[in-house]
mmCIF file of C-alpha atoms in Angstrom:
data_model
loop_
_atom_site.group_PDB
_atom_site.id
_atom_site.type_symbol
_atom_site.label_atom_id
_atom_site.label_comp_id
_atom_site.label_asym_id
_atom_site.label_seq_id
_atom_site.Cartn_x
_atom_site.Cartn_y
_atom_site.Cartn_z
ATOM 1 C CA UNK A 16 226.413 84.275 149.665
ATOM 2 C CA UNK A 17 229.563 84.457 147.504
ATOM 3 C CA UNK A 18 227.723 82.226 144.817
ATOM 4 C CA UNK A 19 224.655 84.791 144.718
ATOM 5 C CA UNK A 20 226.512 87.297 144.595
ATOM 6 C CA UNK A 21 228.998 85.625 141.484
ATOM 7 C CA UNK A 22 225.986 84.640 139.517
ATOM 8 C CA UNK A 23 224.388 88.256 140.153
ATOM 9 C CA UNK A 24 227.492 89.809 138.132
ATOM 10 C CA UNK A 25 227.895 86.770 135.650
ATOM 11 C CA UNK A 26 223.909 87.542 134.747
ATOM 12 C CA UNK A 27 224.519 90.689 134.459
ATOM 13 C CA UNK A 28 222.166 91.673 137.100
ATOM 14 C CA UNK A 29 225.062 93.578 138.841
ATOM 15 C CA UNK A 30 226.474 95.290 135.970
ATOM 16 C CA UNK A 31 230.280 95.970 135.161
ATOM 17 C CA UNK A 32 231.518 99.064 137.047
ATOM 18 C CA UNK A 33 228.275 99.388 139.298
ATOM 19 C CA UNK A 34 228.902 99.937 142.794
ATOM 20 C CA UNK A 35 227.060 96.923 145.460
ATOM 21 C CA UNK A 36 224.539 97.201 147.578
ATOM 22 C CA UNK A 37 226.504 98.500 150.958
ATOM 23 C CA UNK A 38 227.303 95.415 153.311
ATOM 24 C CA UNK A 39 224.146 96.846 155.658
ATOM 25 C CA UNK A 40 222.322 95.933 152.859
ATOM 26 C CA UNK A 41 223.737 93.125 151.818
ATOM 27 C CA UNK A 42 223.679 91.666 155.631
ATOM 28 C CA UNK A 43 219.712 92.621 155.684
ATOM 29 C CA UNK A 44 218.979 91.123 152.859
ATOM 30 C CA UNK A 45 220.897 87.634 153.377
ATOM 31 C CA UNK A 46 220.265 87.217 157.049
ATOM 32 C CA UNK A 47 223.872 87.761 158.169
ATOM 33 C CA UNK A 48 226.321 89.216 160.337
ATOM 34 C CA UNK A 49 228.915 91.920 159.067
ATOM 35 C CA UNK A 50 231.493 89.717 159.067
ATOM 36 C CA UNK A 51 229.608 87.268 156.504
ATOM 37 C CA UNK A 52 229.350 89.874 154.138
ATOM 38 C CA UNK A 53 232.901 91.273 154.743
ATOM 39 C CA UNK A 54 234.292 87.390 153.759
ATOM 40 C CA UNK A 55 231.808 87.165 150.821
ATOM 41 C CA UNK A 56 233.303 90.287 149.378
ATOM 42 C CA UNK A 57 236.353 89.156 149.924
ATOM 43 C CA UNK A 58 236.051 86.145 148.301
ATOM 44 C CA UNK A 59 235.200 87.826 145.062
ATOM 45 C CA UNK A 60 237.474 90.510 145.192
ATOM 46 C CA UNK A 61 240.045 87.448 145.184
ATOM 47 C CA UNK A 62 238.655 86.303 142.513
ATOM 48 C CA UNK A 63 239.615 89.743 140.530
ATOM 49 C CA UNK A 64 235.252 90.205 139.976
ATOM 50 C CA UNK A 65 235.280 93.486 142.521
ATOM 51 C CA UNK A 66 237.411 96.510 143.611
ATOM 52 C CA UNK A 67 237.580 99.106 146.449
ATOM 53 C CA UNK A 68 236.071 96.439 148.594
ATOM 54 C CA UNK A 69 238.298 97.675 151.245
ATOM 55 C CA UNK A 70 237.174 101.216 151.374
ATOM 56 C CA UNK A 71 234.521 103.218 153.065
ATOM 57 C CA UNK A 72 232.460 103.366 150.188
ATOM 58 C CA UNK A 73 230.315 100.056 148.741
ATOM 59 C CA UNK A 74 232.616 97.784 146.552
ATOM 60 C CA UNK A 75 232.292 98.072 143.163
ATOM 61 C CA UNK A 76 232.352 95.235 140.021
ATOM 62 C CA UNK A 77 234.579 95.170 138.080
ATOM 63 C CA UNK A 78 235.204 96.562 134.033
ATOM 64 C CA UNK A 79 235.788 93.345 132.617
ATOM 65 C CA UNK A 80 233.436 90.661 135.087
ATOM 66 C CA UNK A 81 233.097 87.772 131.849
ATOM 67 C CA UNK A 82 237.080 87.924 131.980
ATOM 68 C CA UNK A 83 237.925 88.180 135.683
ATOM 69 C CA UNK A 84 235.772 84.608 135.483
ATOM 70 C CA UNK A 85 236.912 82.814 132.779
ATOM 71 C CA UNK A 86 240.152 84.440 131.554
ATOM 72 C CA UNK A 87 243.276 82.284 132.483
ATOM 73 C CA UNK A 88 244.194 84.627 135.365
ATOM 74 C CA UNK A 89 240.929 83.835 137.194
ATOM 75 C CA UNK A 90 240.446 82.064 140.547
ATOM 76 C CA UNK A 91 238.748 78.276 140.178
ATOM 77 C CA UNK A 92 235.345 78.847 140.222
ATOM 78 C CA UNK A 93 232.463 75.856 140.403
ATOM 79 C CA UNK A 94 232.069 74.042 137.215
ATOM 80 C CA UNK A 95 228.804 75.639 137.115
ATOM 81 C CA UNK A 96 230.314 79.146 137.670
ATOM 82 C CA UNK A 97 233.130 78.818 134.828
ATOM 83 C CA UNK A 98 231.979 76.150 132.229
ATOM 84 C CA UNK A 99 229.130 78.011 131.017
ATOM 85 C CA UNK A 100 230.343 81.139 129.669
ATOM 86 C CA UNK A 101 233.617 79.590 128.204
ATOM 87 C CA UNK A 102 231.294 76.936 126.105
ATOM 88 C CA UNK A 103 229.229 80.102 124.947
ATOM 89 C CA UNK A 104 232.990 81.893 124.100
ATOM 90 C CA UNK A 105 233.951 79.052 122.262
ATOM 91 C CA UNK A 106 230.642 78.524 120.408
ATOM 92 C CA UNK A 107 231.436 82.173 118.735
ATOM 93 C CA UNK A 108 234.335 80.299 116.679
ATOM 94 C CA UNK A 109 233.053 79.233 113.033
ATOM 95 C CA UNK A 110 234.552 75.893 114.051
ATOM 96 C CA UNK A 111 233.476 74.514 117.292
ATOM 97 C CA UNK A 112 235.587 71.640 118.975
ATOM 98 C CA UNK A 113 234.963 70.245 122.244
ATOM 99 C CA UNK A 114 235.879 67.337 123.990
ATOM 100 C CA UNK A 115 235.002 66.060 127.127
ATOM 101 C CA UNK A 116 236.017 63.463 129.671
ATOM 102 C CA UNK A 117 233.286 63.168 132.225
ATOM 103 C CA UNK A 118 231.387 61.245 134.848
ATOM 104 C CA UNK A 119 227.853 61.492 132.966
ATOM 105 C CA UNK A 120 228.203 64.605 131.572
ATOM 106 C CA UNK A 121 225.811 66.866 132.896
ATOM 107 C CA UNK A 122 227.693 69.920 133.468
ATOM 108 C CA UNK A 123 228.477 69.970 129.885
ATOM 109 C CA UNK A 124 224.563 69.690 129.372
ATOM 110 C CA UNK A 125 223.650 72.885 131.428
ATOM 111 C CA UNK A 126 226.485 74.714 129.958
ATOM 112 C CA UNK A 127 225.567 73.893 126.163
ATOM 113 C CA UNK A 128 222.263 75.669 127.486
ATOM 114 C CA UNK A 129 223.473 79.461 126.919
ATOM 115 C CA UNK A 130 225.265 78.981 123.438
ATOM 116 C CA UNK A 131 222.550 76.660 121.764
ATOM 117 C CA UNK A 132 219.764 80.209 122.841
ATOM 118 C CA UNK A 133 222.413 82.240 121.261
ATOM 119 C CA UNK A 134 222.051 80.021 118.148
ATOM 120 C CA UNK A 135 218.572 79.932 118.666
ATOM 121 C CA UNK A 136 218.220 83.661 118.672
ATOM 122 C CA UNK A 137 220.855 84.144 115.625
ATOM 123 C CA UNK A 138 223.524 85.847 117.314
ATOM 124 C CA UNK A 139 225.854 82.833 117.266
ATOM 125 C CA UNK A 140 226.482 81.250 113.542
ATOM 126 C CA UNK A 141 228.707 78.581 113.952
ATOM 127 C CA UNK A 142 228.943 76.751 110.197
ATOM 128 C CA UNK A 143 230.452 73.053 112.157
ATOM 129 C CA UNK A 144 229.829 71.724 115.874
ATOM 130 C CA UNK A 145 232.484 68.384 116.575
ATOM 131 C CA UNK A 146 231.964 67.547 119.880
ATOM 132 C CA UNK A 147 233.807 64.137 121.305
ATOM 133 C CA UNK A 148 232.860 62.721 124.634
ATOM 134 C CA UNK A 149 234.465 60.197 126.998
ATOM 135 C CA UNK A 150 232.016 58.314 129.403
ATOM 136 C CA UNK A 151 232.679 55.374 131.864
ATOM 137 C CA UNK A 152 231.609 52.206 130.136
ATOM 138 C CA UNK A 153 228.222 50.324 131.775
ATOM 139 C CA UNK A 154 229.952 47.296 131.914
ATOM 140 C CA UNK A 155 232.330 48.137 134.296
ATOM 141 C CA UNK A 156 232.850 48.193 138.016
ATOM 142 C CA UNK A 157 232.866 51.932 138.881
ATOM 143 C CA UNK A 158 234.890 53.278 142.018
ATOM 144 C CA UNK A 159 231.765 56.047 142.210
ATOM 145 C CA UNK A 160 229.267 56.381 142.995
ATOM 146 C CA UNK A 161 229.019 52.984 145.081
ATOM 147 C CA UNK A 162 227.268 52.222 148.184
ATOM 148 C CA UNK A 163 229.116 52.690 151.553
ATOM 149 C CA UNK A 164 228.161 49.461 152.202
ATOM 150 C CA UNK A 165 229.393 47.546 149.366
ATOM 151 C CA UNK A 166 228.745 44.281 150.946
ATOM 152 C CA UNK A 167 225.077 44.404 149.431
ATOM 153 C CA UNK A 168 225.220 43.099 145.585
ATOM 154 C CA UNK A 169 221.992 44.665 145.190
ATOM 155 C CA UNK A 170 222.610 47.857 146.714
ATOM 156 C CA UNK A 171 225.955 47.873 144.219
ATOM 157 C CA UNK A 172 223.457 47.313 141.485
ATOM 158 C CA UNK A 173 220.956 50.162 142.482
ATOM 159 C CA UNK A 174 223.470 52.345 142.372
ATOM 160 C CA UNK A 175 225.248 51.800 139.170
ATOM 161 C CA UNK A 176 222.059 51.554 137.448
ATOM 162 C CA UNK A 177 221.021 54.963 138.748
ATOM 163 C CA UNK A 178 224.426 56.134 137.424
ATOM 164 C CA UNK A 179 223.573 54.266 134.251
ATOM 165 C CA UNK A 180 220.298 56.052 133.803
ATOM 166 C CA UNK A 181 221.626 59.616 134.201
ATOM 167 C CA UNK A 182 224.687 58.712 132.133
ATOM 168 C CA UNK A 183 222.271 57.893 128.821
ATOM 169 C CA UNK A 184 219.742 60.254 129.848
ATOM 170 C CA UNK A 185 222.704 63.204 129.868
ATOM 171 C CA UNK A 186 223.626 61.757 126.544
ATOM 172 C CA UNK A 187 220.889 61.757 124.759
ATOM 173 C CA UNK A 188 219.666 64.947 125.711
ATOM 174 C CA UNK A 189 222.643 66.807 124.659
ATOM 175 C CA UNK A 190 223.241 64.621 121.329
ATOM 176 C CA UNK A 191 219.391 65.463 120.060
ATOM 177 C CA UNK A 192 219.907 69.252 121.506
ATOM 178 C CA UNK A 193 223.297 69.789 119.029
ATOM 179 C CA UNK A 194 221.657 67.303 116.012
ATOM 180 C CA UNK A 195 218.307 69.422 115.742
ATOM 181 C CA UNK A 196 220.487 72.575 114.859
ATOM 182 C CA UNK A 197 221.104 70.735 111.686
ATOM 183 C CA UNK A 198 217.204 71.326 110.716
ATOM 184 C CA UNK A 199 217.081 74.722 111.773
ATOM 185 C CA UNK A 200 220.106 76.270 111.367
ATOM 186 C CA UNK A 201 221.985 73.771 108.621
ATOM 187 C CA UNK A 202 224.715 73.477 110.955
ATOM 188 C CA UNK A 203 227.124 70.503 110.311
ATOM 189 C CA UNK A 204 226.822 68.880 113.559
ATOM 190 C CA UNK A 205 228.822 65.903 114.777
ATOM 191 C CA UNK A 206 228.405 64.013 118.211
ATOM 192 C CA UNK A 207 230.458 61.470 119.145
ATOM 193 C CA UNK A 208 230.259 59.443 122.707
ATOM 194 C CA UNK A 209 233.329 56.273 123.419
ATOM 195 C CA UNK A 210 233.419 54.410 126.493
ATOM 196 C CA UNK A 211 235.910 53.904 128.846
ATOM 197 C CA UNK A 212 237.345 50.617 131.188
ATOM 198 C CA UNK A 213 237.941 53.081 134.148
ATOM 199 C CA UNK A 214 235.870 56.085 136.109
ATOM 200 C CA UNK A 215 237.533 59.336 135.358
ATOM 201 C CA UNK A 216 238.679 60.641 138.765
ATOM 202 C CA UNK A 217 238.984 64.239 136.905
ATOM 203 C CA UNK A 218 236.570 66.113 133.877
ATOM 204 C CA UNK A 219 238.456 67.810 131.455
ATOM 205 C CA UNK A 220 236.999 69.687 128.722
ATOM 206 C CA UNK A 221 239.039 70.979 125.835
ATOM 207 C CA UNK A 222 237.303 74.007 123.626
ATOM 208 C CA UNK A 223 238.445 74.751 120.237
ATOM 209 C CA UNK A 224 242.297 73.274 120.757
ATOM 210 C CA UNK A 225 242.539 76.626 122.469
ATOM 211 C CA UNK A 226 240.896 75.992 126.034
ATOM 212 C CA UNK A 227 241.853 73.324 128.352
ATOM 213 C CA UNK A 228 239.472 73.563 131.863
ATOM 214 C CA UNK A 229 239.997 70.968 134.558
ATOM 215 C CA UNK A 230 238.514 69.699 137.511
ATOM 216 C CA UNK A 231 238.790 66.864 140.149
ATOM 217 C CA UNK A 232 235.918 64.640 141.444
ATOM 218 C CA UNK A 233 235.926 65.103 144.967
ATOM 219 C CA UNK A 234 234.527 62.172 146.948
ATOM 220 C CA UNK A 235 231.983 62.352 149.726
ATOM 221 C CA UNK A 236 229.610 60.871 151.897
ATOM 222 C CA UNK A 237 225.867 61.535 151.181
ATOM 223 C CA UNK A 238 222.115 59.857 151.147
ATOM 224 C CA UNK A 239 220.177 59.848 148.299
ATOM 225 C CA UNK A 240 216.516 58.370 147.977
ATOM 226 C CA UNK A 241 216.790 55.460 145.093
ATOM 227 C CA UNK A 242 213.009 54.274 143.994
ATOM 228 C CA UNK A 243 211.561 53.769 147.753
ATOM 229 C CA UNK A 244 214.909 53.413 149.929
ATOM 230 C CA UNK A 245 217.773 55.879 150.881
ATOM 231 C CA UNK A 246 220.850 54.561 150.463
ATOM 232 C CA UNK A 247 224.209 56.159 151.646
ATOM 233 C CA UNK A 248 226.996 56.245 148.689
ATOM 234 C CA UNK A 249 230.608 57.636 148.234
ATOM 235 C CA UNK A 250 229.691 60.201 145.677
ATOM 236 C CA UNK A 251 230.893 63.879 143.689
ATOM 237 C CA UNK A 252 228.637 66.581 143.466
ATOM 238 C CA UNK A 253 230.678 67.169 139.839
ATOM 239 C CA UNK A 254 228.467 70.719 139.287
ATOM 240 C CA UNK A 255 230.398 72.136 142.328
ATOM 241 C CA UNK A 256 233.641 70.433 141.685
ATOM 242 C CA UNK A 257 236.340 73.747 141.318
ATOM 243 C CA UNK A 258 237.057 74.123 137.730
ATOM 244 C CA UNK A 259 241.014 75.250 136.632
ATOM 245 C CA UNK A 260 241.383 77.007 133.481
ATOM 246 C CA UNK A 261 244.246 76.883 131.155
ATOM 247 C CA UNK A 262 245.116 78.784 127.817
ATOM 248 C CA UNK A 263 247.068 78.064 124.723
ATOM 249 C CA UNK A 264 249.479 80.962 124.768
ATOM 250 C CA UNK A 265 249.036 82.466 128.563
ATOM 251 C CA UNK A 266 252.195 81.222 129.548
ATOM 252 C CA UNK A 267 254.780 78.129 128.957
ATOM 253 C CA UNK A 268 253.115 76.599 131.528
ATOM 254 C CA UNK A 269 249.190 76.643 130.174
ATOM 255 C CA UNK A 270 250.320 76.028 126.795
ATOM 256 C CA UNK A 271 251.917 72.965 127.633
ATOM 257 C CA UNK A 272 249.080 71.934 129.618
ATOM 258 C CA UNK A 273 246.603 72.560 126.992
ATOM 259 C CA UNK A 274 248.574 70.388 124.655
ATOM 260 C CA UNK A 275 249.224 67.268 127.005
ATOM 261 C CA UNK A 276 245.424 67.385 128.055
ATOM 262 C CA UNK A 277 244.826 67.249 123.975
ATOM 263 C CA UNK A 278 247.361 64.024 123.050
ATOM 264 C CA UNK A 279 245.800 62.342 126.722
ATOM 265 C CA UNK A 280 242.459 62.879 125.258
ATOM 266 C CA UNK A 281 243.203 61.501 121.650
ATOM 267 C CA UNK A 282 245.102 58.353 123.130
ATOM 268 C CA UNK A 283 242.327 57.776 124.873
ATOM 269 C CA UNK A 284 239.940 57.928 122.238
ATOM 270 C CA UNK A 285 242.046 56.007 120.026
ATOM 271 C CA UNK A 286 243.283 53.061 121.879
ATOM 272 C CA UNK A 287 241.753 51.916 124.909
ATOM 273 C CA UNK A 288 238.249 53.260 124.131
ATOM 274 C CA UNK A 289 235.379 51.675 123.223
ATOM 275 C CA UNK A 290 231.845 51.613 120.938
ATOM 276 C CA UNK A 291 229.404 53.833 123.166
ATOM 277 C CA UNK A 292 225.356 53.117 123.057
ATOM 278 C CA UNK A 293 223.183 55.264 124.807
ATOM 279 C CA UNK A 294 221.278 52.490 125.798
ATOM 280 C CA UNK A 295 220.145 51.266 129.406
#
């Protein structure tokens, strides 16, 4: 209910200082007790996105929603909550930079969705994209996902090459999304993929040497039908994983985070790293 609710206010569907549906409303309409409603209010009013939530009178959103979500004072929010509108923030500079360390990149994918419409619909003009990512190389032995029962070779295999699939298919997807806006908007656009000889057990993108947003890869148990079999794997549902922001200049502490995250990143991509082909 919290998520609806979050999304309503990020879409703009609740607007900034409108007042919420009362919690009878709210209940009705979501199937719930009063006590749901009361903790889904609270979680967002934690998460500085509503006020008066206390009082007699229906909660109300807040002035500022697009900064009580992303701003460096915000609560983690899912990576789909809180990557989105900071890639569309940082694809306002004339200089875009972003790197990324991820799993197969997909996030990134769905949040590149919002800034390249923007483009699209000329209210965004970047004049360079540079965008850097680090994937887990095919020819390694990944510690996720993997088959609980890693006693089957070919289970191993079905897995990784699932993996494998949405890795490339991620990839190229996002790398012919960003190189068309050279055609139709003469953008200089530059997309770069390197492969690495261990799974990331964190993403990590870094926007515009300004923007450092983390996350960890939490683990858990869960089916999924591969071809004509279900197989149970250790997995992360990376979309949900809780996304940390930190900003060059909030405080010692974010600054210095910011700029560790950057020289991890560039050691990274210039040492250990490796040639990355999108291929299968």
């Amino acid at each position: 209910m919290a998520e609806e609710l979050r999304a309503r206010i990020r879409s703009g569907v609740l607007r900034a200082g409108e007042r919420m549906p009362t919690q009878a409303q709210l209940a009705e309409e979501f199937g719930v007790e009063r006590g749901v409603v009361r903790r889904a209010l609270g979680i967002l009013h934690s998460e500085h996105l509503l006020t008066q939530v206390s009082k007699g009178a229906p909660a109300k959103v807040v002035a500022d929603p697009g900064g009580a979500l992303t701003g460096p004072a915000a609560s983690p929010v899912p990576t789909m909550v809180g990557l989105a509108p900071r890639i569309a923030a940082a694809f306002a500079a004339e200089q875009v930079e972003v790197d990324a360390v991820c799993l197969t990149s997909i996030s990134l994918n769905l949040a590149l969705g919002e800034p390249l419409r923007q483009i699209h619909a000329g209210r965004l003009k970047p004049a360079r994209i540079d965008v850097r990512i680090l994937l887990p190389s095919r020819n390694i032995d990944l510690a996720f996902p993997v088959p609980v029962d890693g006693r089957h070779r070919d289970d191993t295999h079905t897995v990784h090459q699932r993996w494998l699939l949405q890795r490339n298919a991620q990839g190229q997807v996002l790398k012919h999304n960003l190189l068309a806006l050279r055609a139709t908007h003469g953008i200089d656009v530059r997309v770069s993929f390197r492969a690495l000889p261990f799974t990331p057990p964190v993403k990590l993108y870094l926007l515009n040497g300004a923007e450092a947003l983390f996350a960890y890869y939490t683990l858990s148990r869960r089916e999924a039908e591969i071809g004509q079999e279900r197989l149970e794997m250790y997995d992360a549902e990376g979309i949900q994983s809780l996304l940390f922001a930190f900003e060059q200049g909030a405080s010692l502490r974010d600054t210095t985070f910011v700029e560790q995250s950057h020289l991890w990143f560039n050691a990274l991509w210039e040492t250990i790293s490796s040639e990355l082909a999108l291929l299968n």
